[in-house]
């Protein structure tokens, strides 16, 4: 997808410090978030929502494994781990965003369907079906991401950038050289923005319906707090993913070194989605309910 990771020693110190701070916060906070939510494994794993949340935890965990290497690069200013591993680390942040987005959409769509059809929760018939559905989503993403990573990453570098083992590749030039890659980025960004807008409108409509139904008693209704959980996931998408994808459309259209640095910063902001599990923490301050209740 063209990461645009620039590991040249000329990266302004302000950018390096900012990126170091962001990734440090994400690594620590994301790890704590997942640790506090690990008890979800004890809940109903046949629930579609629970399965999606478990997959989210795995997505965050796999991504967080690569964060120390990003911290290493921004602290040292050079890459000494080889170009192939650089490709993996660079690609993982995109894979994390897209996989997380897919599972957010699954969670929200299931919760919206449960509201409109008055299901308590949507379940797979067997645990094996849940495993198969998860494998299908991961498989599709790997089929798309791995070939693009192997073929495109490092294919192009800036004219004045020397490729060596101390650098990760500069992918920005690929947008000028390969218009199909630029078009693919436009399509993906537009799709994420449109889907987010549709989900946001649906969420607002549902909250309006809940308010009209309960009005003065709304804060005592479990249905309301269940929708607040959905709203939290919706806000994670809006805050973490939408700004980056809006900016990326401009970045792909007007690539330059200055925008590349801004793209790296915007991309780093998407990793704050690792805090999403905190939406299930402190639920007692809203209304007492167990994990299964909050997920269904």
PDB file of N, CA and C in Angstrom, residues 28 39 46 83 86 119 138 142 173 179 193 231 242 286 293:
ATOM      1  N   UNK A  28       2.652   0.817  25.766  1.00  0.00           N
ATOM      2  CA  UNK A  28       2.322   0.633  27.182  1.00  0.00           C
ATOM      3  C   UNK A  28       0.808   0.551  27.378  1.00  0.00           C
ATOM      4  N   UNK A  39     -10.001 -11.407  30.255  1.00  0.00           N
ATOM      5  CA  UNK A  39     -11.059 -12.260  30.816  1.00  0.00           C
ATOM      6  C   UNK A  39     -12.209 -12.470  29.843  1.00  0.00           C
ATOM      7  N   UNK A  46     -18.989 -18.332  21.068  1.00  0.00           N
ATOM      8  CA  UNK A  46     -19.819 -18.538  19.886  1.00  0.00           C
ATOM      9  C   UNK A  46     -20.516 -17.255  19.466  1.00  0.00           C
ATOM     10  N   UNK A  83      16.462  -5.070   5.108  1.00  0.00           N
ATOM     11  CA  UNK A  83      15.323  -4.518   4.363  1.00  0.00           C
ATOM     12  C   UNK A  83      14.071  -5.375   4.413  1.00  0.00           C
ATOM     13  N   UNK A  86      12.301  -4.781   7.549  1.00  0.00           N
ATOM     14  CA  UNK A  86      11.733  -3.436   7.455  1.00  0.00           C
ATOM     15  C   UNK A  86      10.388  -3.475   6.747  1.00  0.00           C
ATOM     16  N   UNK A 119     -32.661  -9.175  18.610  1.00  0.00           N
ATOM     17  CA  UNK A 119     -31.951 -10.364  19.073  1.00  0.00           C
ATOM     18  C   UNK A 119     -31.171  -9.998  20.320  1.00  0.00           C
ATOM     19  N   UNK A 138      -8.944 -13.307   8.208  1.00  0.00           N
ATOM     20  CA  UNK A 138      -7.482 -13.212   8.220  1.00  0.00           C
ATOM     21  C   UNK A 138      -6.898 -13.664   6.888  1.00  0.00           C
ATOM     22  N   UNK A 142      -4.545 -11.507   4.355  1.00  0.00           N
ATOM     23  CA  UNK A 142      -3.193 -11.966   4.036  1.00  0.00           C
ATOM     24  C   UNK A 142      -3.003 -12.121   2.533  1.00  0.00           C
ATOM     25  N   UNK A 173       7.480   7.567  -3.849  1.00  0.00           N
ATOM     26  CA  UNK A 173       7.607   7.734  -5.291  1.00  0.00           C
ATOM     27  C   UNK A 173       6.741   6.764  -6.081  1.00  0.00           C
ATOM     28  N   UNK A 179       0.460   4.373 -11.154  1.00  0.00           N
ATOM     29  CA  UNK A 179      -0.829   5.022 -10.921  1.00  0.00           C
ATOM     30  C   UNK A 179      -1.867   4.036 -10.384  1.00  0.00           C
ATOM     31  N   UNK A 193     -13.973   5.810   4.490  1.00  0.00           N
ATOM     32  CA  UNK A 193     -14.689   7.037   4.841  1.00  0.00           C
ATOM     33  C   UNK A 193     -16.197   6.868   4.655  1.00  0.00           C
ATOM     34  N   UNK A 231     -21.209   3.237  20.420  1.00  0.00           N
ATOM     35  CA  UNK A 231     -20.763   4.596  20.122  1.00  0.00           C
ATOM     36  C   UNK A 231     -19.263   4.743  20.374  1.00  0.00           C
ATOM     37  N   UNK A 242     -10.398   7.846  10.357  1.00  0.00           N
ATOM     38  CA  UNK A 242     -10.907   8.770   9.333  1.00  0.00           C
ATOM     39  C   UNK A 242      -9.934   9.902   9.012  1.00  0.00           C
ATOM     40  N   UNK A 286     -21.170   3.160  34.627  1.00  0.00           N
ATOM     41  CA  UNK A 286     -22.357   3.400  33.825  1.00  0.00           C
ATOM     42  C   UNK A 286     -23.525   2.606  34.404  1.00  0.00           C
ATOM     43  N   UNK A 293     -22.791  -9.430  28.592  1.00  0.00           N
ATOM     44  CA  UNK A 293     -23.866  -8.448  28.407  1.00  0.00           C
ATOM     45  C   UNK A 293     -23.376  -7.273  27.585  1.00  0.00           C
TER      46      UNK A 293
END
